Tab-separated table of C-alpha atoms and ligand atoms in Angstrom:
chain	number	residue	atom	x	y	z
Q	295	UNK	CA	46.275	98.499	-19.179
Q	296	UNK	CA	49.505	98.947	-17.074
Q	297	UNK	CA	52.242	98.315	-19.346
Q	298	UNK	CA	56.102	98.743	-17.898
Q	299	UNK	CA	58.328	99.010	-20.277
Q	300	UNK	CA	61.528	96.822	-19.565
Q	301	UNK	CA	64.270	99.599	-18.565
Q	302	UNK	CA	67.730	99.242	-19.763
Q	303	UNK	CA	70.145	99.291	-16.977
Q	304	UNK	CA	70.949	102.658	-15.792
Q	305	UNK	CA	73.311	104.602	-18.513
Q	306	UNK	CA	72.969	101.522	-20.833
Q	307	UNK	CA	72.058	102.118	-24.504
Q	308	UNK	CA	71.893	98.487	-26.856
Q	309	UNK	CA	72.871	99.131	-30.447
Q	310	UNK	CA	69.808	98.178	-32.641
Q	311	UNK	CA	71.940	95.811	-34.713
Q	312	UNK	CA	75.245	93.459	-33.646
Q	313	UNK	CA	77.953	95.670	-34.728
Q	314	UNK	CA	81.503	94.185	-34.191
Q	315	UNK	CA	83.604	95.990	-31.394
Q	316	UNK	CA	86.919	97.460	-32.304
Q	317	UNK	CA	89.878	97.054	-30.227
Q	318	UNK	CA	93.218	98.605	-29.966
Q	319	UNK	CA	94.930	95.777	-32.059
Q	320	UNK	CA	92.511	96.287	-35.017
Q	321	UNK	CA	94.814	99.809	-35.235
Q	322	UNK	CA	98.295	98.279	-33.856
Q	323	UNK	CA	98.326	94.686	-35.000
Q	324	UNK	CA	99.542	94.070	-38.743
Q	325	UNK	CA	97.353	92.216	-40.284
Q	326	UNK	CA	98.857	88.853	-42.456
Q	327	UNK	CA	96.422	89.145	-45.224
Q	328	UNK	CA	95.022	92.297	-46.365
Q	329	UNK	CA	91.314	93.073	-46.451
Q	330	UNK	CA	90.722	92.129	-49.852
Q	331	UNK	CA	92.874	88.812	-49.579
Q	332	UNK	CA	91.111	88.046	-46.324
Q	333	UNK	CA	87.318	88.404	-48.025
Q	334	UNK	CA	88.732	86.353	-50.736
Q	335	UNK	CA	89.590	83.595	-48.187
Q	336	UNK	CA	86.041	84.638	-46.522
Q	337	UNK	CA	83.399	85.108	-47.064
Q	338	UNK	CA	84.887	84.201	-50.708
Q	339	UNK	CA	84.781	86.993	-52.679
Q	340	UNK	CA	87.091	87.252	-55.450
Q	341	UNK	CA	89.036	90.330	-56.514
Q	342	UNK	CA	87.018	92.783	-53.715
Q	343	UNK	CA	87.289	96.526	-54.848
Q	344	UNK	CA	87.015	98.806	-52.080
Q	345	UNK	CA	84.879	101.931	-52.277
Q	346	UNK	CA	84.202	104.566	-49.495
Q	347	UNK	CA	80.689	103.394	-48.777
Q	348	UNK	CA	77.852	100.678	-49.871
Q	349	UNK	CA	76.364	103.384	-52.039
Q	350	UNK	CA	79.539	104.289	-53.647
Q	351	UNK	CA	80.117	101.093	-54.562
Q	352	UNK	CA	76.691	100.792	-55.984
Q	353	UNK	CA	77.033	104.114	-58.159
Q	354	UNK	CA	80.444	102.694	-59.028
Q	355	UNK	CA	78.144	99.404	-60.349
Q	356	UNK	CA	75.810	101.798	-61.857
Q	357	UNK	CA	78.524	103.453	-63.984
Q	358	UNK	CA	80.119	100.614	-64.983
Q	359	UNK	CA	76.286	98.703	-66.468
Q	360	UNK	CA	75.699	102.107	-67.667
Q	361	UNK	CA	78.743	102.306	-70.050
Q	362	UNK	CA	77.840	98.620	-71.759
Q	363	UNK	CA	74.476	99.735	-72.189
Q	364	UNK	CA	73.941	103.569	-72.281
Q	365	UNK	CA	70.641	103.249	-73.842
Q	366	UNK	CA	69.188	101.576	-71.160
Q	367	UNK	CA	68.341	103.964	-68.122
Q	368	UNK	CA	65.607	102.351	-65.492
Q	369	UNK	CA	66.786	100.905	-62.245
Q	370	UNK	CA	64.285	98.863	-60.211
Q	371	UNK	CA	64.802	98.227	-56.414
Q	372	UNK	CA	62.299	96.862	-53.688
Q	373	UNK	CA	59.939	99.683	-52.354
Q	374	UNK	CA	60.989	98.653	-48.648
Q	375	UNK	CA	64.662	99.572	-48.725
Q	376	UNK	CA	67.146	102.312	-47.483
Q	377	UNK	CA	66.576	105.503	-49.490
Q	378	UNK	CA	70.349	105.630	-50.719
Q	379	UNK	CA	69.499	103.178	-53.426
Q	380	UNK	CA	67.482	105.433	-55.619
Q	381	UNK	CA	69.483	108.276	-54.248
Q	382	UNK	CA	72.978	106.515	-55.612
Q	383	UNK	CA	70.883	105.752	-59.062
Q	384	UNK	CA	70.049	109.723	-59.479
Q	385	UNK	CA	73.723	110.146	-59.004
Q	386	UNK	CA	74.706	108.497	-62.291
Q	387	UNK	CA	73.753	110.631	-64.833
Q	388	UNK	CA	70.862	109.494	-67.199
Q	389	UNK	CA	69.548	107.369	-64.573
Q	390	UNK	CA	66.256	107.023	-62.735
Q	391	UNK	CA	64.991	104.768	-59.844
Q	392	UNK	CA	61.869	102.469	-59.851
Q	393	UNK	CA	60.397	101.300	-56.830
Q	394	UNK	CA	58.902	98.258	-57.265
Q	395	UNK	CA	56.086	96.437	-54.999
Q	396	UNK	CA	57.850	93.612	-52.269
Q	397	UNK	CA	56.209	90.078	-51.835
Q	398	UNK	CA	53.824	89.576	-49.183
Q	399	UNK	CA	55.569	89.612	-45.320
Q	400	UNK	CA	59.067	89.855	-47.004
Q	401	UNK	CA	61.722	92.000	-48.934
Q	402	UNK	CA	61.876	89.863	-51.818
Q	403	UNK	CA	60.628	91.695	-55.286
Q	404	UNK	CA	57.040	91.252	-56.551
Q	405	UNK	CA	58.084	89.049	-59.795
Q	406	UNK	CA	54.366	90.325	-61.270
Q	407	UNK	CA	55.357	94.049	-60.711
Q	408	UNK	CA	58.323	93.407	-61.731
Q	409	UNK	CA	57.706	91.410	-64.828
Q	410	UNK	CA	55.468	94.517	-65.476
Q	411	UNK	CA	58.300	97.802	-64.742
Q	412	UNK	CA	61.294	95.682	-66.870
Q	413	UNK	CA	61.313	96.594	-70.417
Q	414	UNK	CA	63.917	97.302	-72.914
Q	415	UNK	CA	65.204	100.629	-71.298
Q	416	UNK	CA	65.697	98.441	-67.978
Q	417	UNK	CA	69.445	98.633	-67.409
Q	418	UNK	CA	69.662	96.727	-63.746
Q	419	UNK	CA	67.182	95.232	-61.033
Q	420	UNK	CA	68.791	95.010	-57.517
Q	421	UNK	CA	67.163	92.540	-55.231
Q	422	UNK	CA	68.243	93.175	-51.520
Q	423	UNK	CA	69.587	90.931	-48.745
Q	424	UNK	CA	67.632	92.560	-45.920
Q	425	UNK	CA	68.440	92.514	-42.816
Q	426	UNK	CA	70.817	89.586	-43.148
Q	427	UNK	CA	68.273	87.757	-45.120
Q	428	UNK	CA	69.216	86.162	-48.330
Q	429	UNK	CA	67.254	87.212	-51.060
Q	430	UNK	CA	65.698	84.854	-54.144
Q	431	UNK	CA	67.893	86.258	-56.583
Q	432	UNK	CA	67.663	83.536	-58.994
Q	433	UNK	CA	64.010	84.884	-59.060
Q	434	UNK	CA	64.564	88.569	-60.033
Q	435	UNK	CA	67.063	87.182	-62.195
Q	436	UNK	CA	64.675	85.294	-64.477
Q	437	UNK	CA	62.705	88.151	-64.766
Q	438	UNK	CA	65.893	90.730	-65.513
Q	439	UNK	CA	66.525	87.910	-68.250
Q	440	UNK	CA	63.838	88.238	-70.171
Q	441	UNK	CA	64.488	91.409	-70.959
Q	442	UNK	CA	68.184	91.643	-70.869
Q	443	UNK	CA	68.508	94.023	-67.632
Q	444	UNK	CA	72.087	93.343	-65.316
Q	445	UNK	CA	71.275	92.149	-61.489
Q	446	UNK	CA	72.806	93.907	-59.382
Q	447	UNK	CA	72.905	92.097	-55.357
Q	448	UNK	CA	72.517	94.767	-52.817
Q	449	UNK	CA	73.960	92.845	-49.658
Q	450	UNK	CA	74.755	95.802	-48.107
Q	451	UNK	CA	72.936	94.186	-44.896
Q	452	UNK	CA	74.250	90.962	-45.189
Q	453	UNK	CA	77.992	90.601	-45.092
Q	454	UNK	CA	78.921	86.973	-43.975
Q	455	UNK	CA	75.568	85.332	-45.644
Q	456	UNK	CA	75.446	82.551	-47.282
Q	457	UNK	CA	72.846	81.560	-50.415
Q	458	UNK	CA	72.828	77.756	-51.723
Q	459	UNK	CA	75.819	75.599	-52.232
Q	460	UNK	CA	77.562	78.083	-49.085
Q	461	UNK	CA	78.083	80.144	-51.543
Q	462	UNK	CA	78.494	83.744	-50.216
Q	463	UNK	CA	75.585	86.526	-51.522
Q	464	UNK	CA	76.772	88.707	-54.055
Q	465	UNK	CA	77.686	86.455	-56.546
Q	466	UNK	CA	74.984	85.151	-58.115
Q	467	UNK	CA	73.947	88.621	-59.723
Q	468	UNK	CA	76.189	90.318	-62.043
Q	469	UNK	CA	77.769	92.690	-59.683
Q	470	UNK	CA	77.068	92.452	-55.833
Q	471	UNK	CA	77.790	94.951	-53.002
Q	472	UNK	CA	78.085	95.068	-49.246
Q	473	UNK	CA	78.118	97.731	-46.697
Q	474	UNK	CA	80.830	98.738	-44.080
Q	475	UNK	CA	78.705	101.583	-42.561
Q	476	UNK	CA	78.635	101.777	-38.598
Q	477	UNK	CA	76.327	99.143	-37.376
Q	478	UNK	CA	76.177	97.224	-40.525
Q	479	UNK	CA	78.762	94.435	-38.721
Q	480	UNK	CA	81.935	94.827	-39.737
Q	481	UNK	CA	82.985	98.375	-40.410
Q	482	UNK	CA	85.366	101.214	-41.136
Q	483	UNK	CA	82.523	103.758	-39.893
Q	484	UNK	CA	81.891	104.290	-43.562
Q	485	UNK	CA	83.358	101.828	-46.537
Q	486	UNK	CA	82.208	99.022	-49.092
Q	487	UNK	CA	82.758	96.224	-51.153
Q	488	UNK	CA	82.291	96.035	-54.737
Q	489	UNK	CA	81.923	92.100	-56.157
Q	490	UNK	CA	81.723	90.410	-59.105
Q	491	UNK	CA	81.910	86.725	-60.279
Q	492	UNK	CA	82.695	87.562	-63.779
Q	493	UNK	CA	86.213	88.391	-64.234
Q	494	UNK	CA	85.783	91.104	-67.111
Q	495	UNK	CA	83.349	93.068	-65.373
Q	496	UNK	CA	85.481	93.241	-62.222
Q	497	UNK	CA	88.147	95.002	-64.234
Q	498	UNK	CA	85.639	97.375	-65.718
Q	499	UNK	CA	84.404	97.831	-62.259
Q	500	UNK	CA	87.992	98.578	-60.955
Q	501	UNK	CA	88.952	101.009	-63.864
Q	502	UNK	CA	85.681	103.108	-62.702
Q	503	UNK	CA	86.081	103.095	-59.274
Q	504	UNK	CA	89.568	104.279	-59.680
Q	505	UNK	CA	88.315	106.630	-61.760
Q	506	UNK	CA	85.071	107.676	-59.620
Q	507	UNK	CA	87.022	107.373	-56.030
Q	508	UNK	CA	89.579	109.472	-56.016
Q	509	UNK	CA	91.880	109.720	-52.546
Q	510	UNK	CA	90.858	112.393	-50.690
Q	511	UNK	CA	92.609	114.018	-47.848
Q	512	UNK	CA	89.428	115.581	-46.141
Q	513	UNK	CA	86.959	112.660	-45.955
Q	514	UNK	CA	90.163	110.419	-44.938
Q	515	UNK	CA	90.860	112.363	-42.181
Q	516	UNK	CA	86.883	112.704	-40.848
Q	517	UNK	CA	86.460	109.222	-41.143
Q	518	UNK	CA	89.511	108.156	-39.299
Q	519	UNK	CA	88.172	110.314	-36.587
Q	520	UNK	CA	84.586	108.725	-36.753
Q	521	UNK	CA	85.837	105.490	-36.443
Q	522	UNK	CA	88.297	106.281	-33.863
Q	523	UNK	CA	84.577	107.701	-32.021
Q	524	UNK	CA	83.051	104.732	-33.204
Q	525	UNK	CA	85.960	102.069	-31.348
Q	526	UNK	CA	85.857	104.362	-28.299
Q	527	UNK	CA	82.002	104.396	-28.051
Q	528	UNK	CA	80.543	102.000	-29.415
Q	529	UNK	CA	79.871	100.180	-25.585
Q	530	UNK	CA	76.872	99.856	-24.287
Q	531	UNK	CA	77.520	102.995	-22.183
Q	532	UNK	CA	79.028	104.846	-25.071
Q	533	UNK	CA	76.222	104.389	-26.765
Q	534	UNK	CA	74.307	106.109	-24.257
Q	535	UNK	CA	75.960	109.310	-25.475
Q	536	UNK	CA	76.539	108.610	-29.181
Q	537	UNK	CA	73.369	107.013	-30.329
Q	538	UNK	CA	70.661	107.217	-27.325
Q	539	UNK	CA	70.611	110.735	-26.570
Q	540	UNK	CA	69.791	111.979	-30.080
Q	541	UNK	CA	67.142	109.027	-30.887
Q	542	UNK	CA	65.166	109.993	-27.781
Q	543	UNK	CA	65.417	113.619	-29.497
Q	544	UNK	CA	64.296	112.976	-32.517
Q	545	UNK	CA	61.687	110.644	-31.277
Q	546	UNK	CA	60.626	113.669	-28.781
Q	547	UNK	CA	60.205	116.080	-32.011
Q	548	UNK	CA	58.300	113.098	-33.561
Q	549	UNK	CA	61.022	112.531	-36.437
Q	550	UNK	CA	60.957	109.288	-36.625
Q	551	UNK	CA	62.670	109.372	-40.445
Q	552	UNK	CA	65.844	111.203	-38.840
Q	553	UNK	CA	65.539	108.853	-35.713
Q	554	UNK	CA	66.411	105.696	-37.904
Q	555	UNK	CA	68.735	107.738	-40.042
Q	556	UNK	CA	67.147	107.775	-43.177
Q	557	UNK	CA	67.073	110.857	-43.950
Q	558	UNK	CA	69.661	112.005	-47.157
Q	559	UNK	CA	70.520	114.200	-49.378
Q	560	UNK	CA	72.968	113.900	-52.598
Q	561	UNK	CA	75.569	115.631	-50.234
Q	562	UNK	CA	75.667	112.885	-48.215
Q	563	UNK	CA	77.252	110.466	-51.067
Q	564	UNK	CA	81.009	111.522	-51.128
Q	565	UNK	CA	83.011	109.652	-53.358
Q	566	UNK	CA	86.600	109.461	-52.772
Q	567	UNK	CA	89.114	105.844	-51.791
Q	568	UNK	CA	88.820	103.965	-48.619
Q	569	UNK	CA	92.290	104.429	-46.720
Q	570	UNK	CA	94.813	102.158	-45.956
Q	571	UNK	CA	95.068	102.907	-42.284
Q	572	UNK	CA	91.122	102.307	-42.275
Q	573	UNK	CA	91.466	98.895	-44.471
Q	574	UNK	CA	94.072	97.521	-41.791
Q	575	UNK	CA	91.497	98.086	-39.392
Q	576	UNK	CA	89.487	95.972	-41.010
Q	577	UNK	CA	91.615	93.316	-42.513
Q	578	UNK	CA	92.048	92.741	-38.734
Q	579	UNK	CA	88.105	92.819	-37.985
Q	580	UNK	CA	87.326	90.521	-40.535
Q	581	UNK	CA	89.780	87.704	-38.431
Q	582	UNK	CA	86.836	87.764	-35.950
Q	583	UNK	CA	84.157	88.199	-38.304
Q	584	UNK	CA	83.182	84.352	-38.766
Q	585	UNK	CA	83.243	83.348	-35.204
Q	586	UNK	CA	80.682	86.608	-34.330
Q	587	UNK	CA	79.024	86.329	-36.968
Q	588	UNK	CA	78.527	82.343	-35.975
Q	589	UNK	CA	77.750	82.899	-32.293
Q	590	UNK	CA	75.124	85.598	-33.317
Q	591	UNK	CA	73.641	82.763	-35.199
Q	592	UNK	CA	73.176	80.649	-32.607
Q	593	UNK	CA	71.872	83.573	-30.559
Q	594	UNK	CA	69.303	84.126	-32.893
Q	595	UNK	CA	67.993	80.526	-33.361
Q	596	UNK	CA	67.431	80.433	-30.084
Q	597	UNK	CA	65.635	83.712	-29.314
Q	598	UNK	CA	63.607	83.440	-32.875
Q	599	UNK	CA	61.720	80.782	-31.237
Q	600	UNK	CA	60.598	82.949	-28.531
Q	601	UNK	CA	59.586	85.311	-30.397
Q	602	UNK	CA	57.697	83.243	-33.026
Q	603	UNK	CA	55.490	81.922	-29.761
Q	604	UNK	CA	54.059	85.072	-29.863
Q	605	UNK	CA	50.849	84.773	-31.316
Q	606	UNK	CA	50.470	86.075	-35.029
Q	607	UNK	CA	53.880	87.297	-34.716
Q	608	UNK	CA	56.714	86.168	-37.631
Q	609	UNK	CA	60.264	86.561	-37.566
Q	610	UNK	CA	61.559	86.684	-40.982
Q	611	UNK	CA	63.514	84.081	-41.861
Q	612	UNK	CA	66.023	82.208	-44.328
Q	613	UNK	CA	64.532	80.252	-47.358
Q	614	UNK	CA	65.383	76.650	-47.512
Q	615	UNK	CA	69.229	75.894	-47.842
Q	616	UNK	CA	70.358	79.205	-47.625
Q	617	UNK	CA	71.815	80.949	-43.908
Q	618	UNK	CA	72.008	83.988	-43.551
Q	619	UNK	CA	73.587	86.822	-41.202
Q	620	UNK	CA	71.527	88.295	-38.079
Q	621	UNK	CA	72.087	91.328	-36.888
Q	622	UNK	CA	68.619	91.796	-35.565
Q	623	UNK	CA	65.336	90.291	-35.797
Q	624	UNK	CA	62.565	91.829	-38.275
Q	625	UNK	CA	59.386	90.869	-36.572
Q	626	UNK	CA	56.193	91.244	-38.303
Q	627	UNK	CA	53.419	92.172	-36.093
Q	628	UNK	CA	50.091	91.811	-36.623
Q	629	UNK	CA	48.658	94.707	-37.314
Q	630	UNK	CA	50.147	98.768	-37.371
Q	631	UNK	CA	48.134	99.298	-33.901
Q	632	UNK	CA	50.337	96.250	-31.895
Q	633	UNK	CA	53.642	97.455	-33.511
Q	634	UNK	CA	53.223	100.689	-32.932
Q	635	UNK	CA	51.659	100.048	-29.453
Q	636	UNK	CA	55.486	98.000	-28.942
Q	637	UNK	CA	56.942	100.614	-29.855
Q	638	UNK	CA	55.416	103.022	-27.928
Q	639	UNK	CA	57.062	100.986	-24.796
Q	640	UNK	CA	60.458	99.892	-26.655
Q	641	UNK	CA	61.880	102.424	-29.395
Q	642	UNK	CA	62.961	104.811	-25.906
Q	643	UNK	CA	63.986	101.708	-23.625
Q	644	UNK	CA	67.366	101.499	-24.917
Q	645	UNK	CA	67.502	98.045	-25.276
Q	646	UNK	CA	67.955	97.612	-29.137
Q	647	UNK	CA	64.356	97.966	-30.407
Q	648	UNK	CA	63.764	100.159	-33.160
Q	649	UNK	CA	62.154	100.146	-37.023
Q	650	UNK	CA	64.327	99.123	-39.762
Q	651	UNK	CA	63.174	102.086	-42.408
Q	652	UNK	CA	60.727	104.719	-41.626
Q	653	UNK	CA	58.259	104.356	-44.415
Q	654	UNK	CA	58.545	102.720	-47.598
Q	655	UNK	CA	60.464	104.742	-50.319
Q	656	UNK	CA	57.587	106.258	-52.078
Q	657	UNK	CA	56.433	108.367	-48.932
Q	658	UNK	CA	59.486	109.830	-47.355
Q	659	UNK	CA	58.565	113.387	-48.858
Q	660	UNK	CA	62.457	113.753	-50.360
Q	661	UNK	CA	61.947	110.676	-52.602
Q	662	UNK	CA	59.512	112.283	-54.227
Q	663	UNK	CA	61.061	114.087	-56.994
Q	664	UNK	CA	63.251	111.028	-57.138
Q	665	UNK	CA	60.892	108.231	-57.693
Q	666	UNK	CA	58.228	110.287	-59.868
Q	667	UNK	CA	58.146	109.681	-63.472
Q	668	UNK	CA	56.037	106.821	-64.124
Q	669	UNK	CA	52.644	105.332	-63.115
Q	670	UNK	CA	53.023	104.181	-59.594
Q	671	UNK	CA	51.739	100.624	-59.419
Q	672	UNK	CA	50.414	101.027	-55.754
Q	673	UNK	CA	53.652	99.448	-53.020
Q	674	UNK	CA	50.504	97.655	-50.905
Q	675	UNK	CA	53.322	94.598	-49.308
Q	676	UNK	CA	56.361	97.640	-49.227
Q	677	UNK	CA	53.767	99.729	-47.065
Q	678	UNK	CA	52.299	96.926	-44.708
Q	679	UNK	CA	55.895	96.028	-43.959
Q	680	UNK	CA	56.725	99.290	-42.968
Q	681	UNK	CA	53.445	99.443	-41.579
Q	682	UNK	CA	54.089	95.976	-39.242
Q	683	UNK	CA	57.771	95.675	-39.058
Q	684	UNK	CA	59.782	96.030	-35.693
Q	685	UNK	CA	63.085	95.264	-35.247
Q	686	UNK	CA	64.701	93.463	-32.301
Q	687	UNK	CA	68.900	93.866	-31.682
Q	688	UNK	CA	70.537	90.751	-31.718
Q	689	UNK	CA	73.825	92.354	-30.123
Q	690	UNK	CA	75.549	90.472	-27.719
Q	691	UNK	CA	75.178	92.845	-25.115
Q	692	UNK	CA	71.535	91.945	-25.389
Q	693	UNK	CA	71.174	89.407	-22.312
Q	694	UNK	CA	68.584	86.670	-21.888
Q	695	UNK	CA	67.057	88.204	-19.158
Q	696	UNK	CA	66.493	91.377	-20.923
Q	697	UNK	CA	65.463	89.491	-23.872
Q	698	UNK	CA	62.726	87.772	-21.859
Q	699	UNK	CA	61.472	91.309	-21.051
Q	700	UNK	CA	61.256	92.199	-24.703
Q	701	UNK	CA	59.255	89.602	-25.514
Q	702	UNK	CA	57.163	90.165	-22.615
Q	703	UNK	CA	56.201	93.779	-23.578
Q	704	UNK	CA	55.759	92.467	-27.401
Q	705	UNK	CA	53.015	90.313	-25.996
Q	706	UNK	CA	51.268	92.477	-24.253
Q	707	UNK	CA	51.204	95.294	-27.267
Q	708	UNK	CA	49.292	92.050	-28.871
D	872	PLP	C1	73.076	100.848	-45.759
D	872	PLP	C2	72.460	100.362	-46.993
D	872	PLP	C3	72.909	100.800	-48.235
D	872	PLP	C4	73.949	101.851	-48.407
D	872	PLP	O1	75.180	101.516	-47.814
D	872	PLP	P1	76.111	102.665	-47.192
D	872	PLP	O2	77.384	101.974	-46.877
D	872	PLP	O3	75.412	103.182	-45.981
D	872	PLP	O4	76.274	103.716	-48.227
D	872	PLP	C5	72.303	100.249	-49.349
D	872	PLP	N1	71.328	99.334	-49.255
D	872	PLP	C6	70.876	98.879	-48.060
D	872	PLP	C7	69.803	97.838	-48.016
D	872	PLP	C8	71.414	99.399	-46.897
D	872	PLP	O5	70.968	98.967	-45.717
């Protein structure tokens, strides 16, 4: 079959999620709220701690659970999830990560496998807010419950969405946390948000993290420069340079792991404070955080429907009563031979098409030693989504016609 894929313009390169631009004001302008009044105004998060990254702020969480409960020492996360989770866990001494089984064609825990991993030594299950989506928390909750284990809201994806009641995620657990990394929305090319709606807890969290993130005159000064790179280049033709050129090299030496990024180490968790010159920049982001975040939105219920014509394609969606953040589009395909056919014609097109994760947890090779340790219930959903699961960029510099050609070459990878 002849099969072209759609081209992106010449020297174009589409992010594969709907990062927010920076602009020169976001450095010059002086913001009238800081960052942590301005997420308290919006999204609504009260008392924000800032940490240098999404897994910081989760080892930060960690610590803090860890310290009311030191005999407890088992943290369960979804198998289909970024591989800094369980890395962040084996950074808190006395800890290990469990990677339990998602629900059919979503991220959402396996209550049944989960029911079964909790026990007594469970100190914290951490449902995820994938890609934007807004997780049943109340769910894992009632299983975490039962046995007395802390929730812990990993919204690292999903800054801006809202659960029931427009209530933002993140506080319905016990401690919630959000991501600031480069293409995760809003960012500070590395940063995060540590949230909690019980008052106590956020000033145990905040003695730890002042404790655990320490300023640091090295890592302030690299990631100024990264997200001085990051406001220059992130452009559709910057992007060309910054992001495109590698993924097609990786892609060539058929690394797809190091392609998506998911390849770490413990190295790459530095702990130190986010900056102030870094938290202007986004105090003034956030300003224009609702209003992208909204006309994404409307973007994607539009396009969604387009791609959910597709026959036995699914976009993931939002549950009843809940709305959440999209970034991009997780399409489930099929079968592995039609995403993988897609792929084949999209990953290299540079037009924002990509996989969310690699593999599930259990079979990147460095997870391993991480995740071994008890009897591995079998990840049959976590692997068919990784398996099945495409992603789509729901940038703004993604136009309809191009679009239109996406769905095009989806259909005929069917
Ligand atoms: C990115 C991510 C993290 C880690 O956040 P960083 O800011 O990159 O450290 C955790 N969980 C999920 C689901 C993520 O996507």
């Amino acid at each position: 079959m002849d099969r072209m894929p759609p081209k992106a313009r010449v020297g174009r390169e589409l992010p594969p999620t709907a990062g927010l631009p920076l602009t020169w004001s976001d450095y010059l302008h002086k913001p009238g709220l800081s960052f942590a009044e301005g997420l308290t105004q919006w999204p609504g998060l009260p008392d924000p701690i800032m940490t240098c990254s999404g897994t910081a702020a989760l080892v930060v969480a960690l610590k803090t659970l860890h310290q009311r409960h030191p005999n407890r020492n088992a943290v369960i996360a979804p198998a289909y999830n970024c591989p800094l989770v369980p890395l962040a866990t084996c950074l808190v001494s006395g800890l290990r990560a469990i990677a339990c089984d998602t629900v059919a064609g979503g991220s959402d825990l396996d209550l049944q496998q989960l029911d079964s991993l909790c026990d007594e030594r469970t100190l914290a299950v951490i449902p995820t807010h994938l890609g934007g989506r807004v997780a049943d928390v109340r769910a894992a909750q009632a299983v975490a419950e039962r046995y007395g284990a802390f929730v812990i809201e990993d919204a690292a994806q999903a800054l801006g969405a809202f659960a029931e009641e427009d209530q933002t995620v993140g506080l319905r657990g016990d401690v919630g946390f959000f991501s600031l990394a480069a293409g995760k929305g809003l960012t500070t090319y590395e940063g995060g948000i540590l949230v909690s709606r019980d008052p106590q807890l956020r000033v145990e969290l905040a003695a730890v993290a002042r404790k655990t993130l320490r300023p640091d005159l090295g890592w302030t000064l690299r990631r100024n420069l990264e997200l001085l790179g990051y406001g220059l280049l992130y452009t559709p033709s910057g992007l060309r340079l910054a992001y495109g050129r590698n993924l097609r090299k990786h892609l060539d030496a058929g690394d797809e792991a190091t392609a998506v990024g998911d390849v770490f180490t413990l190295a790459d968790i530095p702990l130190h404070s986010l900056d102030a010159l870094r938290l202007r920049v986004a105090a003034n982001g956030l300003f224009r955080l609702p209003s992208f975040l909204e006309e994404g939105r409307w973007r994607a219920m539009r396009r969604r429907g387009q791609l959910a014509e597709l026959p036995g394609v699914l976009v993931i969606g939002d549950r009843p009563g809940t709305n959440g953040a999209w970034p991009f589009f997780m399409v489930l395909m099929p079968g592995k031979g039609q995403r993988d056919r897609a792929l084949h014609t999209l990953w290299r097109s540079g037009n924002g098409v990509s996989k969310l994760f690699a593999h599930a947890l259990p079979d990147y090779p460095f997870m391993a030693p991480i995740l071994a340790g008890h009897d591995s219930p079998g990840y049959p959903n976590a692997r068919d989504l990784a398996d099945r699961l495409l992603t789509v960029s729901n940038t703004h510099w993604l136009d309809n016609a191009t679009f239109t050609l996406i769905v095009q070459a989806l259909r005929s990878s069917l």
